[in-house]
CSV table of C-alpha atoms in Angstrom, one decimal:
chain,number,residue,atom,x,y,z
A,1,UNK,CA,3.2,-20.6,-36.9
A,2,UNK,CA,3.4,-17.7,-39.3
A,3,UNK,CA,0.6,-15.3,-39.0
A,4,UNK,CA,-1.2,-15.1,-42.4
A,5,UNK,CA,-2.3,-11.6,-41.7
A,6,UNK,CA,1.3,-10.5,-41.1
A,7,UNK,CA,2.5,-12.2,-44.3
A,8,UNK,CA,-0.3,-10.5,-46.3
A,9,UNK,CA,0.7,-7.2,-44.7
A,10,UNK,CA,4.3,-7.8,-45.7
A,11,UNK,CA,3.4,-8.6,-49.3
A,12,UNK,CA,1.2,-5.6,-49.5
A,13,UNK,CA,4.0,-3.3,-48.2
A,14,UNK,CA,6.4,-4.8,-50.7
A,15,UNK,CA,3.9,-4.0,-53.6
A,16,UNK,CA,3.4,-0.5,-52.3
A,17,UNK,CA,7.2,0.1,-52.0
A,18,UNK,CA,7.8,-0.8,-55.7
A,19,UNK,CA,8.6,2.2,-57.7
A,20,UNK,CA,8.6,2.7,-61.5
A,21,UNK,CA,10.5,5.3,-63.4
A,22,UNK,CA,7.6,7.2,-65.1
A,23,UNK,CA,9.8,7.9,-68.0
A,24,UNK,CA,10.4,4.3,-68.9
A,25,UNK,CA,6.8,3.4,-68.1
A,26,UNK,CA,5.7,5.9,-70.7
A,27,UNK,CA,8.1,4.5,-73.3
A,28,UNK,CA,7.0,0.9,-72.6
A,29,UNK,CA,3.3,2.0,-72.8
A,30,UNK,CA,4.0,3.5,-76.3
A,31,UNK,CA,5.7,0.3,-77.4
A,32,UNK,CA,2.7,-1.7,-76.1
A,33,UNK,CA,0.6,0.0,-78.7
A,34,UNK,CA,2.1,-2.2,-81.4
A,35,UNK,CA,0.0,-5.0,-80.0
A,36,UNK,CA,-3.0,-3.4,-81.8
A,37,UNK,CA,-1.6,-4.8,-85.1
A,38,UNK,CA,-3.1,-8.0,-83.8
A,39,UNK,CA,-6.3,-6.6,-85.4
A,40,UNK,CA,-5.0,-7.6,-88.9
A,41,UNK,CA,-4.1,-11.1,-88.1
A,42,UNK,CA,-7.4,-12.1,-86.5
A,43,UNK,CA,-9.3,-14.7,-88.6
A,44,UNK,CA,-11.8,-13.4,-91.2
A,45,UNK,CA,-14.9,-15.1,-89.7
A,46,UNK,CA,-18.2,-13.5,-88.9
A,47,UNK,CA,-18.1,-13.5,-85.1
A,48,UNK,CA,-14.5,-12.2,-85.0
A,49,UNK,CA,-15.4,-9.6,-87.5
A,50,UNK,CA,-18.2,-8.4,-85.2
A,51,UNK,CA,-15.6,-8.2,-82.3
A,52,UNK,CA,-13.2,-6.3,-84.6
A,53,UNK,CA,-16.0,-3.9,-85.5
A,54,UNK,CA,-17.1,-3.2,-81.9
A,55,UNK,CA,-14.1,-3.7,-79.5
A,56,UNK,CA,-11.8,-0.9,-80.8
A,57,UNK,CA,-14.4,1.8,-80.7
A,58,UNK,CA,-15.5,0.5,-77.2
A,59,UNK,CA,-11.9,0.8,-76.0
A,60,UNK,CA,-11.8,4.4,-77.3
A,61,UNK,CA,-15.2,5.3,-75.7
A,62,UNK,CA,-13.9,3.9,-72.4
A,63,UNK,CA,-10.7,5.9,-72.6
A,64,UNK,CA,-12.7,9.1,-73.4
A,65,UNK,CA,-15.1,8.5,-70.5
A,66,UNK,CA,-12.1,8.0,-68.2
A,67,UNK,CA,-10.6,11.2,-69.5
A,68,UNK,CA,-13.8,13.1,-69.0
A,69,UNK,CA,-13.9,11.9,-65.4
A,70,UNK,CA,-10.3,12.9,-64.8
A,71,UNK,CA,-10.7,16.4,-66.3
A,72,UNK,CA,-13.9,17.0,-64.4
A,73,UNK,CA,-12.2,15.9,-61.2
A,74,UNK,CA,-14.3,12.8,-60.6
A,75,UNK,CA,-11.1,10.8,-60.8
A,76,UNK,CA,-7.9,12.2,-59.5
A,77,UNK,CA,-5.1,12.8,-62.0
A,78,UNK,CA,-2.8,11.1,-59.5
A,79,UNK,CA,-4.3,7.8,-60.5
A,80,UNK,CA,-2.9,8.2,-64.0
A,81,UNK,CA,0.7,7.1,-63.7
A,82,UNK,CA,3.2,8.7,-66.0
A,83,UNK,CA,1.0,11.7,-66.8
A,84,UNK,CA,3.0,14.8,-67.6
A,85,UNK,CA,2.4,18.1,-65.8
A,86,UNK,CA,1.1,19.9,-68.9
A,87,UNK,CA,-1.5,17.1,-69.3
A,88,UNK,CA,-3.1,17.8,-66.0
A,89,UNK,CA,-5.6,20.2,-67.4
A,90,UNK,CA,-5.6,19.1,-70.9
A,91,UNK,CA,-6.7,15.9,-72.7
A,92,UNK,CA,-4.1,13.2,-72.0
A,93,UNK,CA,-1.9,12.0,-74.9
A,94,UNK,CA,-3.2,8.4,-74.5
A,95,UNK,CA,-6.6,9.6,-75.7
A,96,UNK,CA,-5.1,11.1,-78.9
A,97,UNK,CA,-3.0,7.9,-79.3
A,98,UNK,CA,-6.1,5.7,-79.1
A,99,UNK,CA,-8.2,7.8,-81.3
A,100,UNK,CA,-5.5,8.0,-84.0
A,101,UNK,CA,-5.0,4.2,-83.9
A,102,UNK,CA,-8.8,3.7,-84.2
A,103,UNK,CA,-9.0,6.0,-87.2
A,104,UNK,CA,-6.1,4.2,-88.9
A,105,UNK,CA,-7.5,0.7,-88.3
A,106,UNK,CA,-10.9,1.7,-89.5
A,107,UNK,CA,-10.5,4.1,-92.4
A,108,UNK,CA,-7.1,3.5,-93.9
A,109,UNK,CA,-5.7,0.5,-95.8
A,110,UNK,CA,-3.3,-1.6,-93.7
A,111,UNK,CA,-0.3,-0.6,-96.0
A,112,UNK,CA,-0.8,2.9,-94.6
A,113,UNK,CA,-2.0,2.2,-91.1
A,114,UNK,CA,0.7,-0.3,-90.1
A,115,UNK,CA,3.8,1.9,-90.7
A,116,UNK,CA,2.0,4.9,-89.1
A,117,UNK,CA,1.1,2.9,-86.0
A,118,UNK,CA,4.7,1.8,-85.8
A,119,UNK,CA,5.9,5.4,-86.1
A,120,UNK,CA,3.8,6.3,-83.0
A,121,UNK,CA,4.4,3.1,-81.0
A,122,UNK,CA,8.1,2.6,-81.6
A,123,UNK,CA,9.3,5.6,-83.5
A,124,UNK,CA,8.0,8.1,-81.0
A,125,UNK,CA,9.8,6.6,-78.0
A,126,UNK,CA,13.0,6.2,-80.0
A,127,UNK,CA,12.8,9.9,-81.0
A,128,UNK,CA,12.2,10.7,-77.4
A,129,UNK,CA,15.4,8.9,-76.4
A,130,UNK,CA,17.3,10.6,-79.2
A,131,UNK,CA,16.0,14.0,-77.9
A,132,UNK,CA,17.2,13.2,-74.3
A,133,UNK,CA,20.7,12.2,-75.4
A,134,UNK,CA,21.5,14.4,-78.5
A,135,UNK,CA,20.8,17.9,-79.8
A,136,UNK,CA,17.7,18.9,-81.7
A,137,UNK,CA,19.3,18.6,-85.2
A,138,UNK,CA,19.9,14.9,-84.5
A,139,UNK,CA,16.2,14.5,-83.6
A,140,UNK,CA,15.2,15.5,-87.1
A,141,UNK,CA,17.8,13.5,-88.9
A,142,UNK,CA,17.7,10.2,-86.9
A,143,UNK,CA,13.9,10.5,-86.3
A,144,UNK,CA,13.4,10.9,-90.0
A,145,UNK,CA,15.6,7.8,-90.7
A,146,UNK,CA,13.8,5.7,-88.1
A,147,UNK,CA,10.3,6.5,-89.4
A,148,UNK,CA,11.5,6.1,-93.0
A,149,UNK,CA,12.8,2.6,-92.0
A,150,UNK,CA,9.2,1.6,-90.9
A,151,UNK,CA,7.8,2.7,-94.3
A,152,UNK,CA,10.5,0.9,-96.2
A,153,UNK,CA,10.1,-2.5,-94.4
A,154,UNK,CA,6.3,-2.4,-94.6
A,155,UNK,CA,6.1,-1.5,-98.3
A,156,UNK,CA,8.6,-4.1,-99.3
A,157,UNK,CA,6.0,-5.7,-101.7
A,158,UNK,CA,5.7,-2.6,-103.8
A,159,UNK,CA,7.7,-1.1,-106.7
A,160,UNK,CA,11.1,0.4,-105.8
A,161,UNK,CA,9.9,3.8,-107.0
A,162,UNK,CA,6.9,3.6,-104.7
A,163,UNK,CA,9.0,2.5,-101.7
A,164,UNK,CA,11.3,5.5,-102.2
A,165,UNK,CA,8.4,7.9,-102.5
A,166,UNK,CA,6.4,6.5,-99.6
A,167,UNK,CA,9.4,6.2,-97.3
A,168,UNK,CA,10.5,9.8,-97.8
A,169,UNK,CA,7.0,11.3,-97.7
A,170,UNK,CA,6.0,9.1,-94.7
A,171,UNK,CA,9.2,9.7,-92.8
A,172,UNK,CA,8.9,13.5,-93.4
A,173,UNK,CA,5.3,13.5,-92.3
A,174,UNK,CA,6.0,11.5,-89.2
A,175,UNK,CA,8.9,13.8,-88.1
A,176,UNK,CA,6.8,16.9,-88.7
A,177,UNK,CA,4.0,15.3,-86.7
A,178,UNK,CA,6.4,14.5,-83.9
A,179,UNK,CA,8.3,17.7,-83.7
A,180,UNK,CA,5.5,20.2,-84.3
A,181,UNK,CA,3.9,20.7,-80.9
A,182,UNK,CA,0.5,22.1,-80.2
A,183,UNK,CA,-0.9,22.5,-76.7
A,184,UNK,CA,-4.4,21.3,-77.8
A,185,UNK,CA,-3.3,18.6,-80.2
A,186,UNK,CA,-0.8,15.9,-79.1
A,187,UNK,CA,2.1,14.7,-81.2
A,188,UNK,CA,0.9,11.1,-80.6
A,189,UNK,CA,-2.0,12.0,-82.9
A,190,UNK,CA,0.0,14.0,-85.4
A,191,UNK,CA,2.8,11.5,-85.8
A,192,UNK,CA,0.1,9.0,-87.0
A,193,UNK,CA,-2.3,11.2,-89.0
A,194,UNK,CA,0.1,13.5,-90.9
A,195,UNK,CA,1.9,10.6,-92.7
A,196,UNK,CA,-1.3,8.7,-93.1
A,197,UNK,CA,-3.0,11.6,-94.9
A,198,UNK,CA,0.1,12.2,-97.1
A,199,UNK,CA,0.2,8.5,-97.9
A,200,UNK,CA,-3.5,8.4,-98.7
A,201,UNK,CA,-2.9,11.1,-101.3
A,202,UNK,CA,-0.1,8.9,-102.8
A,203,UNK,CA,-2.4,5.8,-102.5
A,204,UNK,CA,-5.1,7.5,-104.5
A,205,UNK,CA,-2.5,8.7,-107.1
A,206,UNK,CA,-0.9,5.2,-107.6
A,207,UNK,CA,-3.0,4.3,-110.7
A,208,UNK,CA,-2.2,7.8,-112.2
A,209,UNK,CA,1.5,7.3,-111.6
A,210,UNK,CA,1.4,4.1,-113.7
A,211,UNK,CA,2.3,1.9,-110.6
A,212,UNK,CA,0.5,-1.0,-109.0
A,213,UNK,CA,-0.9,-1.3,-105.5
A,214,UNK,CA,1.3,-3.2,-103.1
A,215,UNK,CA,-0.1,-6.5,-101.7
A,216,UNK,CA,-1.3,-6.7,-98.1
A,217,UNK,CA,1.4,-6.9,-95.4
A,218,UNK,CA,-0.5,-9.1,-93.0
A,219,UNK,CA,-3.1,-11.8,-94.0
A,220,UNK,CA,-5.8,-12.8,-91.6
A,221,UNK,CA,-5.1,-16.0,-89.8
A,222,UNK,CA,-7.1,-19.2,-90.5
A,223,UNK,CA,-9.2,-20.7,-87.7
A,224,UNK,CA,-7.5,-23.9,-86.5
A,225,UNK,CA,-10.9,-25.6,-86.0
B,1,UNK,CA,10.2,16.4,-68.6
B,2,UNK,CA,8.2,16.8,-65.5
B,3,UNK,CA,5.7,14.2,-64.4
B,4,UNK,CA,2.9,14.4,-61.9
B,5,UNK,CA,4.0,14.3,-58.3
B,6,UNK,CA,4.9,10.9,-56.9
B,7,UNK,CA,3.7,11.0,-53.3
B,8,UNK,CA,0.4,9.5,-54.2
B,9,UNK,CA,2.1,6.3,-55.4
B,10,UNK,CA,2.9,5.3,-51.9
B,11,UNK,CA,-0.7,5.4,-50.8
B,12,UNK,CA,-2.7,2.3,-49.8
B,13,UNK,CA,-4.3,1.7,-53.1
B,14,UNK,CA,-3.1,-1.2,-55.2
B,15,UNK,CA,-1.5,0.8,-58.0
B,16,UNK,CA,-2.8,0.4,-61.5
B,17,UNK,CA,0.7,0.4,-63.0
B,18,UNK,CA,1.8,-2.7,-61.1
B,19,UNK,CA,-1.4,-4.6,-62.1
B,20,UNK,CA,-1.0,-3.4,-65.7
B,21,UNK,CA,2.7,-4.2,-66.1
B,22,UNK,CA,2.4,-8.0,-66.9
B,23,UNK,CA,0.0,-7.1,-69.7
B,24,UNK,CA,2.2,-4.2,-70.8
B,25,UNK,CA,5.2,-6.5,-71.2
B,26,UNK,CA,3.4,-9.8,-72.0
B,27,UNK,CA,0.9,-8.9,-74.7
B,28,UNK,CA,3.2,-7.4,-77.2
B,29,UNK,CA,5.5,-10.5,-76.9
B,30,UNK,CA,2.5,-12.8,-77.4
B,31,UNK,CA,1.4,-10.8,-80.5
B,32,UNK,CA,4.9,-10.7,-81.9
B,33,UNK,CA,5.3,-14.5,-81.5
B,34,UNK,CA,1.9,-15.0,-83.1
B,35,UNK,CA,3.1,-13.2,-86.2
B,36,UNK,CA,6.2,-15.3,-86.3
B,37,UNK,CA,4.1,-18.5,-85.8
B,38,UNK,CA,1.9,-17.4,-88.7
B,39,UNK,CA,4.9,-16.9,-90.9
B,40,UNK,CA,6.3,-20.3,-89.9
B,41,UNK,CA,3.0,-22.1,-90.2
B,42,UNK,CA,1.7,-20.7,-93.5
B,43,UNK,CA,5.0,-19.4,-95.0
B,44,UNK,CA,7.7,-21.9,-94.2
B,45,UNK,CA,5.7,-25.1,-93.9
B,46,UNK,CA,3.7,-24.3,-97.1
B,47,UNK,CA,6.6,-22.8,-98.9
B,48,UNK,CA,5.1,-19.4,-99.5
B,49,UNK,CA,6.9,-16.0,-99.3
B,50,UNK,CA,3.7,-14.1,-99.1
B,51,UNK,CA,3.9,-14.2,-95.3
B,52,UNK,CA,7.3,-12.5,-94.9
B,53,UNK,CA,5.4,-9.4,-93.7
B,54,UNK,CA,4.3,-11.3,-90.6
B,55,UNK,CA,8.0,-12.3,-89.9
B,56,UNK,CA,9.2,-8.7,-90.2
B,57,UNK,CA,6.4,-7.3,-88.1
B,58,UNK,CA,6.8,-10.0,-85.5
B,59,UNK,CA,10.5,-9.3,-85.1
B,60,UNK,CA,9.9,-5.5,-85.0
B,61,UNK,CA,7.2,-5.8,-82.3
B,62,UNK,CA,9.3,-8.2,-80.1
B,63,UNK,CA,12.6,-6.2,-80.4
B,64,UNK,CA,10.9,-2.9,-80.1
B,65,UNK,CA,9.2,-3.9,-76.9
B,66,UNK,CA,12.1,-5.7,-75.3
B,67,UNK,CA,14.2,-2.5,-75.9
B,68,UNK,CA,11.8,-0.5,-73.7
B,69,UNK,CA,10.8,-3.2,-71.3
B,70,UNK,CA,14.3,-3.9,-70.0
B,71,UNK,CA,14.9,-0.4,-68.7
B,72,UNK,CA,11.3,-0.4,-67.3
B,73,UNK,CA,12.0,-3.6,-65.4
B,74,UNK,CA,15.4,-2.3,-64.3
B,75,UNK,CA,13.7,0.9,-63.0
B,76,UNK,CA,11.6,-1.2,-60.8
B,77,UNK,CA,13.1,-1.0,-57.4
B,78,UNK,CA,12.2,-1.7,-53.9
B,79,UNK,CA,12.3,1.7,-52.2
B,80,UNK,CA,12.6,0.1,-48.7
B,81,UNK,CA,16.0,-1.3,-49.7
B,82,UNK,CA,17.0,2.1,-51.1
B,83,UNK,CA,16.0,3.8,-47.9
């Protein structure tokens, strides 16, 4: 008869021996952030609206508390897989990432928030891979095109002139946010907020440009019951 | 790019990254397919093109995540075999 304790021990050793490449873990973590777009598809009913109001800030508060514990040494930085060396004594990039997504979801129209979130969640890891494989000049060019693409496909309901303007300005803002590095402010925040602020200026100017506002990209789902 | 040292990862703590991985891979796929389902249900079945945004975003979320999940899964390796 097989000893249950031995089998459990074997299983545990197998789990402990698994190893992830931190680099790919970080990339996948970025891409995972696109899941937050679920926010826009949730049905527009009272109790879900209450959850939509409270859950995102609670997640951010949880992340900030976790980070405070890490920076004060109450939780070891070793628990945070994929953390970079320079983040050991600085606020981790995941905090900036979460705060920027919360600001976008709460205070910006979805036409601005969605492409900016896509730039951070998918554009940033793609740019990272371009940086690893090619020279810096390709980072600017290809990164700009990737981010521009996200603005084009999400503004497809608007006028052609507006699509061109938004995609160029948004792509430019995102690539500036990604490539301009500050020790105290992470690019995960900048890649979302710089294009968002630039697009907000365009958004406010739309009536003055004689153009019309684009329709919503995502409509809330309808409760099946 | 340098990451934090790895020795800790072999300690006797069930590691957060392993517990988190199914969510990391599964949730974006669920969200992506929800978007496509919405497009099919309200766009195709009701003959409305207003829901094409859901289709575009669903495809982007799914492809974008698969592109980065495959190397992550490939990078998963049993060290005992390597040793």
